[in-house]
Coordinates of C-alpha atoms in Angstrom, one line a residue:
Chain W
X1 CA -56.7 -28.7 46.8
X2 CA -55.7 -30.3 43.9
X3 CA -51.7 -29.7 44.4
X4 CA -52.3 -31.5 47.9
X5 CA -53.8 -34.0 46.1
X6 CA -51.2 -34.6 43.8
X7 CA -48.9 -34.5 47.0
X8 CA -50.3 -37.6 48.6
X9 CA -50.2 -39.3 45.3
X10 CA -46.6 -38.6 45.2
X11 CA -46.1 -39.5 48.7
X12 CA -48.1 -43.1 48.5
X13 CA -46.1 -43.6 45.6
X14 CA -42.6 -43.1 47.0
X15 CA -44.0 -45.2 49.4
X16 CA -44.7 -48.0 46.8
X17 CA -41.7 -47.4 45.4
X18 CA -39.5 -48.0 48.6
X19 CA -41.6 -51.3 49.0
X20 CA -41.7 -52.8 45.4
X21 CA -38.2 -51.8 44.2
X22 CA -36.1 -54.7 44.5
X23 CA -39.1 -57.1 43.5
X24 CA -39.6 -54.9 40.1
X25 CA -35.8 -55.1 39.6
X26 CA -35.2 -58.3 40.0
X27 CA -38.1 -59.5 37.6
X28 CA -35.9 -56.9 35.4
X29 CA -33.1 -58.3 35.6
X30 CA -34.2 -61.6 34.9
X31 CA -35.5 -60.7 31.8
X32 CA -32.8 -58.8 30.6
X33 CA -30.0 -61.2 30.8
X34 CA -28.8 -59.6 34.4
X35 CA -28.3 -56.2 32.8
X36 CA -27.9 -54.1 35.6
X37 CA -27.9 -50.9 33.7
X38 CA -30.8 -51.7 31.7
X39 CA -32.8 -53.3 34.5
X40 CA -32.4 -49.6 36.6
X41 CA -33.6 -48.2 34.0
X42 CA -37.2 -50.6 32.9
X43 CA -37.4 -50.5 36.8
X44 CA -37.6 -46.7 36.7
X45 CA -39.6 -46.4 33.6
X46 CA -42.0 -48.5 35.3
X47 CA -42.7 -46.7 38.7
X48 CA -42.4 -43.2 36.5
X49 CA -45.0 -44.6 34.3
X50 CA -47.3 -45.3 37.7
X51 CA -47.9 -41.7 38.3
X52 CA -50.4 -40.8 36.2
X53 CA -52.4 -44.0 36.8
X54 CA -51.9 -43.8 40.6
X55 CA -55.3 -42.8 41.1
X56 CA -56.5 -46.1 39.8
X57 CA -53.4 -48.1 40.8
X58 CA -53.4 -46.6 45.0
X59 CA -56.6 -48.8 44.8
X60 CA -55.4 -52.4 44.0
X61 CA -54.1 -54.5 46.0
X62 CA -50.1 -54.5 46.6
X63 CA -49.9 -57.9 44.5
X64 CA -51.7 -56.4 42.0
X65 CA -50.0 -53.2 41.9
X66 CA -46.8 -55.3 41.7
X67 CA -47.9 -57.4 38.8
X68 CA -48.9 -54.1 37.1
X69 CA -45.7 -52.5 37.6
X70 CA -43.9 -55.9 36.3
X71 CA -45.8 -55.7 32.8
X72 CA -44.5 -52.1 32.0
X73 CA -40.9 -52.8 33.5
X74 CA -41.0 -56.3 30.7
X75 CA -42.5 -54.4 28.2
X76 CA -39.8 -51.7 28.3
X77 CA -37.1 -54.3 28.0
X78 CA -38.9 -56.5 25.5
X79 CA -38.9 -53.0 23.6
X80 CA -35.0 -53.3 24.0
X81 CA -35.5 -56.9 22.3
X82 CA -37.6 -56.4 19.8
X83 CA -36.3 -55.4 16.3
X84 CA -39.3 -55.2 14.4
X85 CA -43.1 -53.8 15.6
X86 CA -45.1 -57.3 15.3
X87 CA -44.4 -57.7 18.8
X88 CA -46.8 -54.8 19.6
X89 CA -50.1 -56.3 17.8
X90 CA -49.0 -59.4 19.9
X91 CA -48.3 -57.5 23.4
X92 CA -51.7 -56.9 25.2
X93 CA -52.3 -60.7 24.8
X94 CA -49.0 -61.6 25.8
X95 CA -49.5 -59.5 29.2
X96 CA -52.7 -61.1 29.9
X97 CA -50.5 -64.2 30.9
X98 CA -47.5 -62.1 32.1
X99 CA -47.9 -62.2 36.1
X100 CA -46.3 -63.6 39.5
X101 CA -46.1 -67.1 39.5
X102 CA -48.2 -68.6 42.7
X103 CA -45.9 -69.9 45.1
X104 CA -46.8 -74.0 45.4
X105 CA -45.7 -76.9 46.8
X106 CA -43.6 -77.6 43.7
X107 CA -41.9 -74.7 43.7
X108 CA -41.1 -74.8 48.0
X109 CA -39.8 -78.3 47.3
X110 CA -36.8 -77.1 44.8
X111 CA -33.3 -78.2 46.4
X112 CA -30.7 -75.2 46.5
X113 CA -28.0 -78.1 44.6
X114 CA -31.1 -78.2 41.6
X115 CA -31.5 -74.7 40.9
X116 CA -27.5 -74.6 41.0
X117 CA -27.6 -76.8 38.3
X118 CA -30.0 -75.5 36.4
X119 CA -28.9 -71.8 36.8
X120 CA -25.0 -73.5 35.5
X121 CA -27.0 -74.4 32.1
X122 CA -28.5 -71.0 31.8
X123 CA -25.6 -69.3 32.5
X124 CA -23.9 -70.2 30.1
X125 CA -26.3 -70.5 26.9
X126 CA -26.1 -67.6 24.4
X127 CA -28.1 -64.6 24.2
X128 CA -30.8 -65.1 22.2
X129 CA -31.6 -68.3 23.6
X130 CA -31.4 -67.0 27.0
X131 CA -34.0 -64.3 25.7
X132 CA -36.3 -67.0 24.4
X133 CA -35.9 -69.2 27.2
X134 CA -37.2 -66.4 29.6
X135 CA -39.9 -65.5 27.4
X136 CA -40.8 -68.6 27.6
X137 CA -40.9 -69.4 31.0
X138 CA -41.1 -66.2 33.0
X139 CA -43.2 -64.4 30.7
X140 CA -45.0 -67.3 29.8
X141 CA -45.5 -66.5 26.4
X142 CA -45.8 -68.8 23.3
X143 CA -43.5 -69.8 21.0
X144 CA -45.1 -67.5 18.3
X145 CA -44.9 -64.4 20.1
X146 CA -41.3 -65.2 21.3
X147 CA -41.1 -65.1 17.4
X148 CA -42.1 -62.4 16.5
X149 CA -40.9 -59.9 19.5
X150 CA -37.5 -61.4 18.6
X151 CA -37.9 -60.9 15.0
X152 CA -36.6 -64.6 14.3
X153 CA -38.3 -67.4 12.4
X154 CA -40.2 -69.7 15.2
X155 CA -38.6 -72.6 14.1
X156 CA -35.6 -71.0 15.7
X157 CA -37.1 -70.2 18.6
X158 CA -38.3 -74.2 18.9
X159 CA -34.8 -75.2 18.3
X160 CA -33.6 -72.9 21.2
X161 CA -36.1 -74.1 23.9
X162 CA -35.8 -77.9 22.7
X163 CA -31.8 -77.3 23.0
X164 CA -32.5 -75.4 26.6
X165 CA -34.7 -78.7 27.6
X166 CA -32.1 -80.9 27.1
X167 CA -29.5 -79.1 28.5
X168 CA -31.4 -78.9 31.8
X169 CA -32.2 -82.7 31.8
X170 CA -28.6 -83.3 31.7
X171 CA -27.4 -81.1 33.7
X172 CA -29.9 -81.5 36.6
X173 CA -29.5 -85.2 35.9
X174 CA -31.4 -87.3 38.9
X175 CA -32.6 -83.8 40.3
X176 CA -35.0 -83.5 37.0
X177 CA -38.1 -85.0 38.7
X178 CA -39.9 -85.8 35.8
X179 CA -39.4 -89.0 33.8
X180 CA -39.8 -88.6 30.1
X181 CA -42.7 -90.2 30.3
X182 CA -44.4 -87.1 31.8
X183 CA -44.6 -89.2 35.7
X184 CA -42.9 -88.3 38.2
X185 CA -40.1 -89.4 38.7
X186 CA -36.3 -89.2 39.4
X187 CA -35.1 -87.6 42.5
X188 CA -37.4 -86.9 45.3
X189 CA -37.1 -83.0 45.5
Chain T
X1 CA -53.5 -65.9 21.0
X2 CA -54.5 -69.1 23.1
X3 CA -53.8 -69.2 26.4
X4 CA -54.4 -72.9 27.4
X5 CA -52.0 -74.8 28.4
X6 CA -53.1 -77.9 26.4
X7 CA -53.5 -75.4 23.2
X8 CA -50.0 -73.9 24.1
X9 CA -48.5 -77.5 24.3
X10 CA -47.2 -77.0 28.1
X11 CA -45.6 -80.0 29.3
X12 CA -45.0 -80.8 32.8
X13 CA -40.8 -80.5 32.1
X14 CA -42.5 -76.8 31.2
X15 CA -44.1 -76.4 34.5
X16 CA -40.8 -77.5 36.4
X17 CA -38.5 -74.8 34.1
X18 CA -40.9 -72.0 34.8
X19 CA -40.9 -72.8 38.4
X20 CA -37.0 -72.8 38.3
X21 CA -36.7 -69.4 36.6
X22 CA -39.6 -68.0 39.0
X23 CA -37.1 -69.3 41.8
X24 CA -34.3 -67.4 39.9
X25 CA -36.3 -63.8 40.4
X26 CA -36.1 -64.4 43.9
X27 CA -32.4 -65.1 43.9
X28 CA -31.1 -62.9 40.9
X29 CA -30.4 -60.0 43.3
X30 CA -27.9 -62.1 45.8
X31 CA -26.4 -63.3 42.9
X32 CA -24.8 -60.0 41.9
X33 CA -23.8 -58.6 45.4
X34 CA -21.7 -55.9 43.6
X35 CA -24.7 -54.1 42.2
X36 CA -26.8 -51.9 44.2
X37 CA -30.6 -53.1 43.8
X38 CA -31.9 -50.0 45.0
X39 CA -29.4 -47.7 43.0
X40 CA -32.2 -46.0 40.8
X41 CA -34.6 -45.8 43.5
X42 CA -33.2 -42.6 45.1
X43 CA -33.1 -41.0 42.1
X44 CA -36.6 -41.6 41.3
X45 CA -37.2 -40.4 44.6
X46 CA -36.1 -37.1 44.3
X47 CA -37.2 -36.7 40.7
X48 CA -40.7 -37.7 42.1
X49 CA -40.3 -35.1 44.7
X50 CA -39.4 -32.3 42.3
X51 CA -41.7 -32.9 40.0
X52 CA -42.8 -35.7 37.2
X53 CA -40.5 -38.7 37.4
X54 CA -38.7 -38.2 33.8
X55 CA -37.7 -41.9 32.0
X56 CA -34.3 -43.0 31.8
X57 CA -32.2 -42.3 28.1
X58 CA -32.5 -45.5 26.5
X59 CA -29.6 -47.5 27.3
X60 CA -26.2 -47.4 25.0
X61 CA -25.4 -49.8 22.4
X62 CA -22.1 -50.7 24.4
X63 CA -24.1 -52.5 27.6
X64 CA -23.0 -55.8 28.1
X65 CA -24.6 -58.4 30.4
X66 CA -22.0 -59.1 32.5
X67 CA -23.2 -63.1 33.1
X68 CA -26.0 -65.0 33.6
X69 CA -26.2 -66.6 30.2
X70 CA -26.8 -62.9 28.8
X71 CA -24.8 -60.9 26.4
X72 CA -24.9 -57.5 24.5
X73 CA -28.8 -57.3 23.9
X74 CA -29.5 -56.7 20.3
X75 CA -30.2 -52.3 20.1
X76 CA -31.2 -50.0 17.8
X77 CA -28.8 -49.0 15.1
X78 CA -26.9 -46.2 15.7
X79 CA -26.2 -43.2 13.8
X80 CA -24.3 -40.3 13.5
X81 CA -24.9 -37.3 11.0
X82 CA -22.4 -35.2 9.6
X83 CA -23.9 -31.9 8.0
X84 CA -22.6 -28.6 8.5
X85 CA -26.4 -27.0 7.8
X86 CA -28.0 -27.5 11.3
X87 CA -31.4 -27.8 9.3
X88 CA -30.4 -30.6 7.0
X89 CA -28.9 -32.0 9.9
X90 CA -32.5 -31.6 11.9
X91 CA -35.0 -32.6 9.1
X92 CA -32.4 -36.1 9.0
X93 CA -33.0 -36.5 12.5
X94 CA -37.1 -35.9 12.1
X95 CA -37.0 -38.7 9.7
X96 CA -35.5 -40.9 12.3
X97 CA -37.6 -40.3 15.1
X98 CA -40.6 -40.4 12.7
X99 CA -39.7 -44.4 12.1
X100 CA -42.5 -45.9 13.6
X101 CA -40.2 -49.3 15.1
X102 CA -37.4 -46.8 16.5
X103 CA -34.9 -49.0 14.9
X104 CA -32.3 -46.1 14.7
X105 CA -30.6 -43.8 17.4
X106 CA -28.8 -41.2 17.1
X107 CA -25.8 -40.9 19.0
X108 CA -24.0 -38.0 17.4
X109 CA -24.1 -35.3 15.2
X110 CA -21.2 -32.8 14.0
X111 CA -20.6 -30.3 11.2
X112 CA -17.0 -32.3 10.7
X113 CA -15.7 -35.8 11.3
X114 CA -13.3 -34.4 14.3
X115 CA -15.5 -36.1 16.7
X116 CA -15.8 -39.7 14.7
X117 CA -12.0 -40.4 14.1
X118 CA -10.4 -39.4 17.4
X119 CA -11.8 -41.9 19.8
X120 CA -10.7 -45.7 20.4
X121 CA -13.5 -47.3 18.4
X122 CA -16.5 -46.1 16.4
X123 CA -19.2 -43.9 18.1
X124 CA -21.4 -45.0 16.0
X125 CA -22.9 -48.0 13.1
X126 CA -23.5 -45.6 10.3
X127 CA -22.3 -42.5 9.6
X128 CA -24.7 -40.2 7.5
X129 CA -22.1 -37.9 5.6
X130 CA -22.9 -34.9 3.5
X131 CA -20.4 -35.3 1.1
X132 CA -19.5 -31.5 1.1
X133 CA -18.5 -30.1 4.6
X134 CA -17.6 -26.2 4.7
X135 CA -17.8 -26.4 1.2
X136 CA -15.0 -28.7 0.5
X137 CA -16.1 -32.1 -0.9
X138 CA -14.9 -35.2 1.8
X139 CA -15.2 -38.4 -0.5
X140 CA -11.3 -38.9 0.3
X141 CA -12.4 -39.2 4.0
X142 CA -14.8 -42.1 3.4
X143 CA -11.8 -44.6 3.6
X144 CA -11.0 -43.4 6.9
X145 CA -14.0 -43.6 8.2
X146 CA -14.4 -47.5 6.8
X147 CA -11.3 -47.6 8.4
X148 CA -12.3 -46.8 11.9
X149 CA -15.4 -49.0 11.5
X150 CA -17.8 -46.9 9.9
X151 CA -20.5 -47.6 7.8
X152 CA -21.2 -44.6 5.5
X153 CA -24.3 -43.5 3.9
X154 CA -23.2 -40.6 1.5
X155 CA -26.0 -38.2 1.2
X156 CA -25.8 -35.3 -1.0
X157 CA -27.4 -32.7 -2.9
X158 CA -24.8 -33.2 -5.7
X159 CA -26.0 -35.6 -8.8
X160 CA -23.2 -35.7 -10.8
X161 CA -22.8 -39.5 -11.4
X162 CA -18.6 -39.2 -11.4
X163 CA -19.2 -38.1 -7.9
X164 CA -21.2 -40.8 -7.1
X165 CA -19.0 -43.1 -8.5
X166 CA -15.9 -41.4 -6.8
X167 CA -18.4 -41.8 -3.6
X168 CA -18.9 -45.3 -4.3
X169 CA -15.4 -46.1 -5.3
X170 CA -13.9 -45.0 -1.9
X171 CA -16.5 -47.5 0.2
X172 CA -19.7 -45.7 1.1
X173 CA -21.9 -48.3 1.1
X174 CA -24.7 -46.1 -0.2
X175 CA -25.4 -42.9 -2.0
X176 CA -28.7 -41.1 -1.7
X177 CA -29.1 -37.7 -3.5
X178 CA -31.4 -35.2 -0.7
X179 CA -34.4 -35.8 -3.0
X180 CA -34.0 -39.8 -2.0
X181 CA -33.6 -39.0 1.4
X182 CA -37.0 -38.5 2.7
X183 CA -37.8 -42.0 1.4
X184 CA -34.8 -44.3 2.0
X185 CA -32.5 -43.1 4.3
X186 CA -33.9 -44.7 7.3
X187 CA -34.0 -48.0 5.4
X188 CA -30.4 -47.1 3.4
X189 CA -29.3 -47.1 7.3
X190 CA -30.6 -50.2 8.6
X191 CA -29.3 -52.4 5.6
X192 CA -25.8 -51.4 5.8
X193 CA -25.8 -51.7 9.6
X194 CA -27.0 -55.4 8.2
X195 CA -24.6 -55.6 5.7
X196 CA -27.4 -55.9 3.2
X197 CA -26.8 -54.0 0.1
X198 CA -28.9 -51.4 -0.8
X199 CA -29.1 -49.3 -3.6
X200 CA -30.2 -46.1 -4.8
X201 CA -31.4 -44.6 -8.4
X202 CA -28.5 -42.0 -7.7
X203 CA -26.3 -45.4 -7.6
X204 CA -28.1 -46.8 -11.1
X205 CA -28.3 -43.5 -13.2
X206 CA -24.4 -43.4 -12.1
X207 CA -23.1 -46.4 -13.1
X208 CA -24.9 -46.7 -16.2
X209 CA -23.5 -43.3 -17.4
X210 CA -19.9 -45.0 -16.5
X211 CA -17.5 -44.9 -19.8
X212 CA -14.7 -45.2 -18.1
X213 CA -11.9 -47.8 -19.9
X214 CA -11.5 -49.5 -16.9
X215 CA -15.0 -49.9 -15.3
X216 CA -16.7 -53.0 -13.5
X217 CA -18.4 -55.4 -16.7
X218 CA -21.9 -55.6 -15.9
X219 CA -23.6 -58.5 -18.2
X220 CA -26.2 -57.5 -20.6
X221 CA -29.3 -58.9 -17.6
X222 CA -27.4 -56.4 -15.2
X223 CA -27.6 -53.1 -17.5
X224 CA -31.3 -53.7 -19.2
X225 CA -32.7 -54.1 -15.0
X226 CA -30.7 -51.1 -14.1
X227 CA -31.3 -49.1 -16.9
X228 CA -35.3 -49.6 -17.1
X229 CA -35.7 -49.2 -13.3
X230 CA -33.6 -46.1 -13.8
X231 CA -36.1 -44.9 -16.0
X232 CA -38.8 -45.1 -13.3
X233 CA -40.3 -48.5 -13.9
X234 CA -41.0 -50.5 -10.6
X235 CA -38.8 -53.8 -9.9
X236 CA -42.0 -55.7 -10.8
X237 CA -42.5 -54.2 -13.8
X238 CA -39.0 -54.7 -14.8
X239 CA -39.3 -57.9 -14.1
X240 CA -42.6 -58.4 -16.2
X241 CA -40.5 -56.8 -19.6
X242 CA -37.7 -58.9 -18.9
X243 CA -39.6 -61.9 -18.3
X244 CA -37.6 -62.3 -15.0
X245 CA -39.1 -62.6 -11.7
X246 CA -39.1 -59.3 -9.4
X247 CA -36.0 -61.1 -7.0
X248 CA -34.1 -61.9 -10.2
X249 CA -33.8 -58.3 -11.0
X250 CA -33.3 -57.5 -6.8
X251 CA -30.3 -59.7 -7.7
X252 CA -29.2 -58.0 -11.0
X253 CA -29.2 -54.8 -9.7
X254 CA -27.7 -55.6 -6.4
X255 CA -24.9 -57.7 -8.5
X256 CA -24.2 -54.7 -10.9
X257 CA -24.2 -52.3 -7.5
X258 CA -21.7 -54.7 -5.9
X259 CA -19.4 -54.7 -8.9
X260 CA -18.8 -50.8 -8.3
X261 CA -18.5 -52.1 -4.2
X262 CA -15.2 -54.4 -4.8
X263 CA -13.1 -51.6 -6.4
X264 CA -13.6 -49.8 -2.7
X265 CA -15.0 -51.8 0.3
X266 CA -13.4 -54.0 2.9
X267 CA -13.0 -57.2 2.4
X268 CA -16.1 -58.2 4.8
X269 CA -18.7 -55.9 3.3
X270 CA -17.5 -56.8 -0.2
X271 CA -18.4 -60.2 0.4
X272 CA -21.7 -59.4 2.3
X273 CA -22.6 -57.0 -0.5
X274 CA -22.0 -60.4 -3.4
X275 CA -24.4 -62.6 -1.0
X276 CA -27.7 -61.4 -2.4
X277 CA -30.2 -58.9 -2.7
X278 CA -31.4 -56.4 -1.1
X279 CA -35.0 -57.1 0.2
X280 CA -35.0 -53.4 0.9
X281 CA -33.7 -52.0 -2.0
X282 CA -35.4 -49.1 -3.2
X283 CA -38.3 -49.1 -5.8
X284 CA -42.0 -47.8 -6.8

């Protein structure tokens, strides 16, 4: 009874697998840099490390499931990042902000020519700014965690997100629709 | 942690960059049509059909992002043992996995250098060398390890300071006798992958028994700091007799240390080794 159990655990999760690939690899390979290599393998540590907890994780929701699978695919790679352990007192609370961003009218109203831009500017800054930039705003975490998963001084971390601000303002140019007053602004998007 | 945004300082330019890079998830994967999204999924597949999934090897130091504002991610150091007694060679490799932030990997172990000096570029940062292979002593081979790129932490049940010194002369960047190793080797490892000097008592006791006519002048500050942490005293405490603060004798003993470096290194690790001290460097 209990091998047929573990059967159709196996077999849901092959299933979850087939669905939730791509979504878990691409979140991978956005955090690490487009690392194909490296976002395989998170991607795989993540949906290996979903077996034992299937029995609680074949009852959550798909989104959920997702979001879970996300948080142990970033915490492999920020494992890859980190080169010190302070990250890890810092990780659970990091996580607790770690998920899919809702989709909103904000986002649905992004031009294909802005995000051209703006993926120019981050394609061409250097690594560890590219690691704090994505920290920042896909993993949503502060500029103090950033710090200390990266092992770097936070003041260095401020100086790489104020340089990545700036960047993007002038190289979206009238597609930034904020002014710097905070209003909206600029382009309508 | 906070997680408010007002607490967290999120602006609305903050808002609009998240959104972009949540926009990039969702195109990441057409941006690289030449790699195969799904290429790990099969094999997870059929590892979940024959039994537990296992996790991938950790990735090699050598992967490079190919674009996308990414580069080489910063890795563990690497390492490579050289010990022709499989059990030295397996208690070194205990005290690596036994580091509790994984900094170091090994990559390669042999019971002679065959394997480091044949390929195009260095298989590994550091080299951990027992300085006698088939018993035959290999300090001569330390320049042609340097040479191909290695970093070499001699380690060594022998004591005698002239082979220390003979050690140090020909560019290992550190020398730990087997009773050190326990202790610093891990930490020996990750400074000189650092280029941060680091140095031993082995290192001390042998450059202070140094009579040679021609040896490295070490001012009267340099000898006292080496010669009383020799004798077992803790930096602090040195630094207490001598009236010095504890990173004032870091940087006399790290000085004296790099004296012996210049008569052997490269150019590079000279000067890396005459920055400063060594946050790391051994004491009690």
């Amino acid at each position: 009874m209990a091998e047929r159990l573990d059967d159709r655990h196996r077999s849901e999760l092959a299933a979850c697998a087939k669905c939730l690939w791509e979504h878990v690899y691409a979140f991978a390979m956005l955090v690490t840099c487009s690392d194909h290599a490296l976002a395989q393998d998170v991607t795989q540590s993540a949906f290996a490390a979903a077996l034992p907890e299937w029995p609680r994780l074949r009852c959550l929701t798909e989104p959920e499931r997702e979001r879970w699978l996300k948080r142990v695919a970033a915490n492999k790679a920020i494992d890859e990042f980190r080169r010190n352990d302070t990250a890890e007192a810092h990780r659970s609370a990091v996580w607790e902000r770690c998920r899919p961003r809702e989709t909103d009218t904000h986002r649905d109203a992004m031009v294909a020519v802005a995000f051209e831009r703006f993926w120019k500017a981050i394609d061409r800054l250097p690594p560890q700014a590219y690691r704090a930039a994505v920290m920042r705003w896909r993993l949503d975490m502060s500029e103090r965690d950033i710090a200390s998963a990266m092992g770097i001084a936070q003041k260095t971390v401020s100086s790489h997100l104020s340089r990545v601000r700036a960047e993007l303002r002038v190289e979206l140019g009238d597609y930034w629709p904020i002014d710097r007053d905070g209003r909206e602004g600029g382009a309508s998007l | 942690v906070s997680n408010s945004p007002e607490d967290e300082g999120i602006s609305r330019d903050d808002v609009f960059i998240a959104d972009l890079f949540a926009r990039a998830e969702g195109e990441i994967i057409p941006m690289h049509p030449d790699y195969n999204p799904n290429e790990g999924l099969e094999r997870f597949l059929e590892q979940l059909g024959n039994g537990q999934p296992t996790v991938p090897p950790r990735p090699s130091r050598e992967v490079v992002s190919p674009g996308l504002g990414g580069g080489a991610i910063e890795q563990q150091v690497t390492v490579a043992i050289i010990e022709d007694h499989p059990v030295v060679t397996e208690e070194v490799a205990s005290w690596i996995r036994s580091d509790p932030g994984q900094r170091v990997r090994l990559v390669h172990t042999g019971a002679d250098l065959t394997g480091l000096l044949t390929g195009p570029r260095a298989l590994a940062d550091v080299v951990i060398l027992d300085l006698e292979l088939s018993g035959e002593l290999v300090t001569a081979q330390i320049p042609g390890l340097v040479a191909a790129g290695y970093r070499v932490v001699a380690f060594s049940g022998r004591c005698d300071p002239a082979i220390v010194r003979e050690t140090m002369d020909n560019g290992a960047d550190v020398y730990a006798s087997k009773e050190e190793g326990s202790d610093h080797l891990v930490e020996a490892v990750l400074a000189v992958a650092a280029d941060r000097p680091y140095v031993t008592r082995s290192e001390a006791e042998a450059i202070l028994a140094d009579q040679r006519p021609d040896r490295p002048a070490l001012s009267p500050q340099e000898q006292q700091a080496l010669r009383l942490w020799f004798q077992g005293m803790s930096k602090a405490s040195v630094g207490r007799r001598m009236s010095v603060s504890e990173n004032t004798v870091r940087q006399y003993i790290s000085r004296a240390r790099a004296r012996y470096a210049a008569t052997g290194r490269t150019a590079s690790s000279k000067d890396a080794l005459l920055a400063g001290p060594s946050p790391d460097a051994p004491c009690q």
